[in-house]
C-alpha positions as a Markdown table, in Angstrom:
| # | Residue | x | y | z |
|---|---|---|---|---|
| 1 | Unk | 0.0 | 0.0 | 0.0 |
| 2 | Unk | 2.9 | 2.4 | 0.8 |
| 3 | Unk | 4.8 | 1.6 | -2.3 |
| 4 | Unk | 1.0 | 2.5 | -3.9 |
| 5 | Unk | 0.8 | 5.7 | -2.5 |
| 6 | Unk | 4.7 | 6.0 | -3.2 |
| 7 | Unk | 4.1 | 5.5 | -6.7 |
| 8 | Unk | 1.6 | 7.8 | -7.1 |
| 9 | Unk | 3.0 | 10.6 | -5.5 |
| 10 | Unk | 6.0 | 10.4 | -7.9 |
| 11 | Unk | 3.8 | 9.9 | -10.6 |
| 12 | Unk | 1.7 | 13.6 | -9.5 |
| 13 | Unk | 5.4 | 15.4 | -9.5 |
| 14 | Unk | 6.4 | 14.1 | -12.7 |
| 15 | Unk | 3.2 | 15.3 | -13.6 |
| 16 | Unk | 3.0 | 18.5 | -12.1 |
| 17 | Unk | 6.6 | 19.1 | -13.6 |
| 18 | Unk | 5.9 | 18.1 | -16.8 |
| 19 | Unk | 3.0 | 20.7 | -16.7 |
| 20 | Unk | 4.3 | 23.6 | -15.2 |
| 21 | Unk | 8.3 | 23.3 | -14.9 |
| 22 | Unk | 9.4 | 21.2 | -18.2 |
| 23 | Unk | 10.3 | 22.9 | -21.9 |
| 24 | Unk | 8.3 | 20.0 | -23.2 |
| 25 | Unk | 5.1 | 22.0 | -22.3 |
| 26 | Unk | 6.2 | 25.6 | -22.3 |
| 27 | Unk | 4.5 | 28.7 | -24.8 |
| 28 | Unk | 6.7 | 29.0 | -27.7 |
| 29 | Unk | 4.1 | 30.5 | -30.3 |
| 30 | Unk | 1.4 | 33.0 | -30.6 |
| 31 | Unk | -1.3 | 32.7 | -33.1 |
| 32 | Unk | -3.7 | 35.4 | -34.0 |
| 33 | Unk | -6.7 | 35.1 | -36.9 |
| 34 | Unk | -9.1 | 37.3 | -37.5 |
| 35 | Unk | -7.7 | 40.3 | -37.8 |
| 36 | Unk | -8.9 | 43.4 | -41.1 |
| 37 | Unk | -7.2 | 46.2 | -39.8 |
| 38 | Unk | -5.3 | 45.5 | -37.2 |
| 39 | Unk | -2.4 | 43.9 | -37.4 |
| 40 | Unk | -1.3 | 40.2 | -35.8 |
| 41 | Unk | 2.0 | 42.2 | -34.6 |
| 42 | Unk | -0.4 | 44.9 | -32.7 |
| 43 | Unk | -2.3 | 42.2 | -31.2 |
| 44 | Unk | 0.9 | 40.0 | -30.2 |
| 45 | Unk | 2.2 | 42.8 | -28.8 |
| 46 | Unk | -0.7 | 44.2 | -26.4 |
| 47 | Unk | -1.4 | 40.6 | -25.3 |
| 48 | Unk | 2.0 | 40.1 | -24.0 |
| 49 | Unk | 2.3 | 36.6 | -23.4 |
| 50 | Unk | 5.6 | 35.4 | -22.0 |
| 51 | Unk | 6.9 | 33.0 | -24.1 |
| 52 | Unk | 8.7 | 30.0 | -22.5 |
| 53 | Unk | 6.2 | 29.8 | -19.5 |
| 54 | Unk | 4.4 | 27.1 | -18.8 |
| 55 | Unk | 1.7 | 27.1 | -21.3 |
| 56 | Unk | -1.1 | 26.2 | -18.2 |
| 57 | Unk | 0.1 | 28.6 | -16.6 |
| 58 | Unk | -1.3 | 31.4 | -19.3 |
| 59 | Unk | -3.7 | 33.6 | -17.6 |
| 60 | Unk | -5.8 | 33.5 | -20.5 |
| 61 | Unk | -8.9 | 35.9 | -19.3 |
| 62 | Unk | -6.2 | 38.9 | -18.5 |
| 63 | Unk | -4.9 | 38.4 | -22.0 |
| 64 | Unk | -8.8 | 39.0 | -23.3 |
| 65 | Unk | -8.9 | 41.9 | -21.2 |
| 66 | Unk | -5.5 | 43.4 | -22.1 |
| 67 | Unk | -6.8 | 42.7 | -25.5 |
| 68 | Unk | -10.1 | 44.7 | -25.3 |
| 69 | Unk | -9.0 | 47.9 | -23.1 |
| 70 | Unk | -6.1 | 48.7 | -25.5 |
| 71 | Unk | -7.7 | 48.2 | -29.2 |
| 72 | Unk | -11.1 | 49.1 | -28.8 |
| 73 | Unk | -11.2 | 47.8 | -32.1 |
| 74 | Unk | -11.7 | 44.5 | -31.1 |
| 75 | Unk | -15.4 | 43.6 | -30.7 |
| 76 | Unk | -14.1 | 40.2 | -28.5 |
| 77 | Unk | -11.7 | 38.1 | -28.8 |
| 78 | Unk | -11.2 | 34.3 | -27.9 |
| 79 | Unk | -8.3 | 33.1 | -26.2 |
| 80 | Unk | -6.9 | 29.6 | -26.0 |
| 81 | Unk | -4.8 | 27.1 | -25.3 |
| 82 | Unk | -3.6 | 24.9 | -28.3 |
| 83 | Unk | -1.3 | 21.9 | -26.6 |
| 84 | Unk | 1.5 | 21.4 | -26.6 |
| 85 | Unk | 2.9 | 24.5 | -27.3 |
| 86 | Unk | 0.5 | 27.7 | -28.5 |
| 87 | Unk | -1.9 | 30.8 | -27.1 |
| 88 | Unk | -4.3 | 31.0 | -30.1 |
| 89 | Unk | -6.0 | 34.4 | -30.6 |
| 90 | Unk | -9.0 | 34.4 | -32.1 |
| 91 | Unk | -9.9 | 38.1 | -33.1 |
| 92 | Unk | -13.3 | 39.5 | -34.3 |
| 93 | Unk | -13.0 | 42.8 | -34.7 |
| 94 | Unk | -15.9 | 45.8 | -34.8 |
| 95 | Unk | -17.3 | 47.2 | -38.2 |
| 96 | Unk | -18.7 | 50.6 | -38.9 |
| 97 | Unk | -21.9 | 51.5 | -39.3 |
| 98 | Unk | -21.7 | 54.7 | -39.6 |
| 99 | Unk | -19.1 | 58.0 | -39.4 |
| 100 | Unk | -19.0 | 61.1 | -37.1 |
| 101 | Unk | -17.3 | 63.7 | -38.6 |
| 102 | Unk | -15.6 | 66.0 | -35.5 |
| 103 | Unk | -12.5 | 68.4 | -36.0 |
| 104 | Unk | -11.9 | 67.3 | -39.6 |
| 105 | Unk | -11.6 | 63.6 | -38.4 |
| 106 | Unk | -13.9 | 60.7 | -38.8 |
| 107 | Unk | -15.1 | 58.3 | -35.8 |
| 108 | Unk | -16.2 | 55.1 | -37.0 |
| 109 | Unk | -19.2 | 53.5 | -34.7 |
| 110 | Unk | -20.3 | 50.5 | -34.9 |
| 111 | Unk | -24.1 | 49.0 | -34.9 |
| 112 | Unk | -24.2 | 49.0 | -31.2 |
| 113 | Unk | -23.2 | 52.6 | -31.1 |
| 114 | Unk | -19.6 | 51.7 | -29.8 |
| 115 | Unk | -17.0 | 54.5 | -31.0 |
| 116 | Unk | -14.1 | 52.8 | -31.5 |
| 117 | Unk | -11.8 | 54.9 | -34.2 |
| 118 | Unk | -10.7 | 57.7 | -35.4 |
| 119 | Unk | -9.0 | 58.3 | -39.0 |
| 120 | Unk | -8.2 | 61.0 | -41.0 |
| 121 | Unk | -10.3 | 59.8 | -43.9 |
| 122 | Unk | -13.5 | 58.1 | -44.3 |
| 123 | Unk | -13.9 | 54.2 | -44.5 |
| 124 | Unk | -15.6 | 53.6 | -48.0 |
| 125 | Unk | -18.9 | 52.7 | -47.9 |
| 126 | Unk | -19.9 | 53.6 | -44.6 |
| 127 | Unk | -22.2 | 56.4 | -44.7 |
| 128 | Unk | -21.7 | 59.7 | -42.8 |
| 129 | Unk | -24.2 | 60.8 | -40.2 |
| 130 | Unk | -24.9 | 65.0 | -41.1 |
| 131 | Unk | -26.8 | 67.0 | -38.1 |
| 132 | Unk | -29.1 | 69.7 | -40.2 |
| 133 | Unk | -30.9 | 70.7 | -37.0 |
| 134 | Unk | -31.1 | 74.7 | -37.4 |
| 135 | Unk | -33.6 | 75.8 | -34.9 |
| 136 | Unk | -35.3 | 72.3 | -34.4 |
| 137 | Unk | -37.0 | 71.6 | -31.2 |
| 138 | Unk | -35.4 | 67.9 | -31.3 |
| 139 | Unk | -32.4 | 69.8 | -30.3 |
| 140 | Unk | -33.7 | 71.3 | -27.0 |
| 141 | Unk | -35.7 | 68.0 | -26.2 |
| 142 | Unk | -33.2 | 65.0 | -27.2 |
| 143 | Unk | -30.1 | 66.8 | -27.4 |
| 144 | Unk | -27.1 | 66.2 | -30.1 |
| 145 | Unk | -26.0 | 63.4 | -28.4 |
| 146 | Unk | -29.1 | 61.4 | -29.0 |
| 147 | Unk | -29.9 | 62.8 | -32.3 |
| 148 | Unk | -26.7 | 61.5 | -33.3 |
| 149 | Unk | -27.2 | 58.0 | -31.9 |
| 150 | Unk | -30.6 | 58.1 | -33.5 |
| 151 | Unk | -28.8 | 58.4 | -37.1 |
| 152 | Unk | -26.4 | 55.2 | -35.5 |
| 153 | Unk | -29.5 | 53.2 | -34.8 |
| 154 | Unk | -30.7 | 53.8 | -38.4 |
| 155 | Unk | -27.5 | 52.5 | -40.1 |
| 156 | Unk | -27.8 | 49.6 | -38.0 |
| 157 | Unk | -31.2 | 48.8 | -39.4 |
| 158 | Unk | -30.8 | 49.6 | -43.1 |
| 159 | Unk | -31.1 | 46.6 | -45.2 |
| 160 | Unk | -27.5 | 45.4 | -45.9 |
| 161 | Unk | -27.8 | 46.3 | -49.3 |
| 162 | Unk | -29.3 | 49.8 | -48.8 |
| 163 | Unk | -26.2 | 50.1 | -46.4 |
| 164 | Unk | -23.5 | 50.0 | -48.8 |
| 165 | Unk | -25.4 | 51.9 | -51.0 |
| 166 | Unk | -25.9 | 54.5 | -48.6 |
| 167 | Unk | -23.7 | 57.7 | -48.9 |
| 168 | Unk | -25.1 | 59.9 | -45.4 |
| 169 | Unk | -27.6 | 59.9 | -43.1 |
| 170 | Unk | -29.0 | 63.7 | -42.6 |
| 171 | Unk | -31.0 | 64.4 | -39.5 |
| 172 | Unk | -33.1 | 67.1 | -39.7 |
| 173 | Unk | -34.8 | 66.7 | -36.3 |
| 174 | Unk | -35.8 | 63.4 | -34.4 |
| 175 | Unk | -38.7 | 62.2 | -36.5 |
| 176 | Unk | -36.9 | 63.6 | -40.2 |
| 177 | Unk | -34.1 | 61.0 | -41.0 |
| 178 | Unk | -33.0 | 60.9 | -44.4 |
| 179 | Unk | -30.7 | 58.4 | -46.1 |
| 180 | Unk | -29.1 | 59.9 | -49.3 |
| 181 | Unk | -27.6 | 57.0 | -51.6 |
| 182 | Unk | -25.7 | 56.5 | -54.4 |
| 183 | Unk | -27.2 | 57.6 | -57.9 |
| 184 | Unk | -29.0 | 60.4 | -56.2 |
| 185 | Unk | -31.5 | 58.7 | -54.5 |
| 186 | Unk | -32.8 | 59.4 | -51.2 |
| 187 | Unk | -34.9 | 56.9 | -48.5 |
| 188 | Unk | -37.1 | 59.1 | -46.1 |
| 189 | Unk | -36.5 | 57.2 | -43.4 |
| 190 | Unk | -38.6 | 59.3 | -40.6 |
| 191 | Unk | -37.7 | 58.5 | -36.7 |
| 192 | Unk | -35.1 | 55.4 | -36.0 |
| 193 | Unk | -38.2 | 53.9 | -34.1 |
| 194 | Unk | -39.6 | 50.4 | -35.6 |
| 195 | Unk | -36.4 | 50.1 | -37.9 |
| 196 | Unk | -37.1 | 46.6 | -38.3 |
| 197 | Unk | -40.6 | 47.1 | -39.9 |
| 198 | Unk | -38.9 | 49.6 | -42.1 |
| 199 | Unk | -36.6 | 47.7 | -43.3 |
| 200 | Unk | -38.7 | 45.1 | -44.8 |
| 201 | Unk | -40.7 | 47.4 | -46.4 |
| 202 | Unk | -37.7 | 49.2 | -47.7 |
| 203 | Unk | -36.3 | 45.9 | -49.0 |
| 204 | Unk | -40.0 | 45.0 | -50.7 |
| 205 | Unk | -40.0 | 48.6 | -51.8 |
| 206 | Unk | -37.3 | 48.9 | -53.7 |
| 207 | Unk | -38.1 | 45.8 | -55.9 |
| 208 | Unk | -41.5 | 46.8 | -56.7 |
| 209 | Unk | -40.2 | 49.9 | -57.7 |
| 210 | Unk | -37.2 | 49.4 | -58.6 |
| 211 | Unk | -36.2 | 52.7 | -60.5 |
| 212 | Unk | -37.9 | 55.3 | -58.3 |
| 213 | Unk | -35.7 | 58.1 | -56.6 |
| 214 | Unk | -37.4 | 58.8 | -54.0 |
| 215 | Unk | -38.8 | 55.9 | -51.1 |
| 216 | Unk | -41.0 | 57.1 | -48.2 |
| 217 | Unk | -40.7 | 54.5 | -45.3 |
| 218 | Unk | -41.7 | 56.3 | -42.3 |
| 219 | Unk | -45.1 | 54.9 | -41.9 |
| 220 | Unk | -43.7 | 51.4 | -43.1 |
| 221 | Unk | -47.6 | 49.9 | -43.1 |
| 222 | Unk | -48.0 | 52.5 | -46.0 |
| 223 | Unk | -44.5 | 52.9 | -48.1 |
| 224 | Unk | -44.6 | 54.8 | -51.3 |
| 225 | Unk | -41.9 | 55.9 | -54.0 |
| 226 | Unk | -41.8 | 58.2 | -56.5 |
């Protein structure tokens, strides 16, 4: 029974060793995928993984984190371990949905109104959000700030097609959003509320009438072109 107990003690060292103290084991490569406009050397870099520790040793949730904080880019990110010998980094990063134009840059949100980026030019074929609020009343009740996330929430709802077509998106107050496209066309859009229900009708609108220039969807039970 000693010898047993002997045995397996050894055995849980050799183990333990093996694991956490031996080469055989150790972190010796980092892979990253995923990445558009970041870089796998930016990403390597941030998450900072030793190499030559023990590979179950890798505190892989701080490495997520790191990850997140520092590129804001990254919408999330999975880390893991690939025995015997990588940290695979498996990126997904954010797209735009729309721009903000402020001090001659542009800020790049995404559909869940995350701002993430700023560039000195405009990403192609994300659509630029345009505040035409003059004297409006939206101003004094929802603010700039809301206005503009109201234009954010509309880009996220446009038809996928409509999107990449789409060249701005002018608010005039909270209930006139206008979508300007590409050929000169124009989507009156109304308020971003029930975006869903515009969509579709968008979508069915524009087949039925193809080679209109004008499409009303703000009262999406009764869309009309022109």
């Amino acid at each position: 029974m000693l010898a047993l107990l002997a045995a397996v003690t050894v055995l849980a060292v050799a183990g333990g060793w093996l694991v956490y103290g031996s080469s055989w084991l150790a972190v010796t490569r980092v892979e990253v995928t995923g990445t558009r406009v970041l870089t796998p050397g930016q990403v390597r870099g941030v998450a900072d993984v030793r190499l030559g520790g023990a590979l179950a040793s890798v505190d892989t949730g701080a490495i997520g984190r790191r990850l997140r904080k520092a590129l804001p880019r990254i919408g999330s990110v999975e880390v893991a371990r690939s025995w015997p010998h990588t940290i695979r980094l498996k990126v997904t990063e954010r797209t735009p949905s729309a721009l903000i134009k402020k001090d001659g840059k542009f800020i790049e949100v995404d559909p869940t109104g995350v701002r993430y980026a700023t560039s000195a030019t405009a990403p192609k074929g994300v659509p630029l959000v345009e505040l035409t609020l003059s004297q409006s009343p939206s101003v004094r009740l929802f603010g700039t700030k809301r206005l503009l996330q109201a234009a954010v929430e509309v880009a996220a709802d446009l038809p996928s097609a409509v999107h990449k077509a789409a060249r701005s998106i002018r608010v005039r107050s909270y209930d006139n959003i206008t979508i300007l496209l590409s050929g000169g066309r124009t989507v009156m859009w109304g308020s971003q509320e029930r975006g869903g229900e515009k969509a579709v009708a968008l979508t069915a609108l524009m087949k039925a009438a193809g080679g209109a220039n004008r499409f009303d969807v703000s009262a999406p039970s009764a869309p009309a072109a022109e």
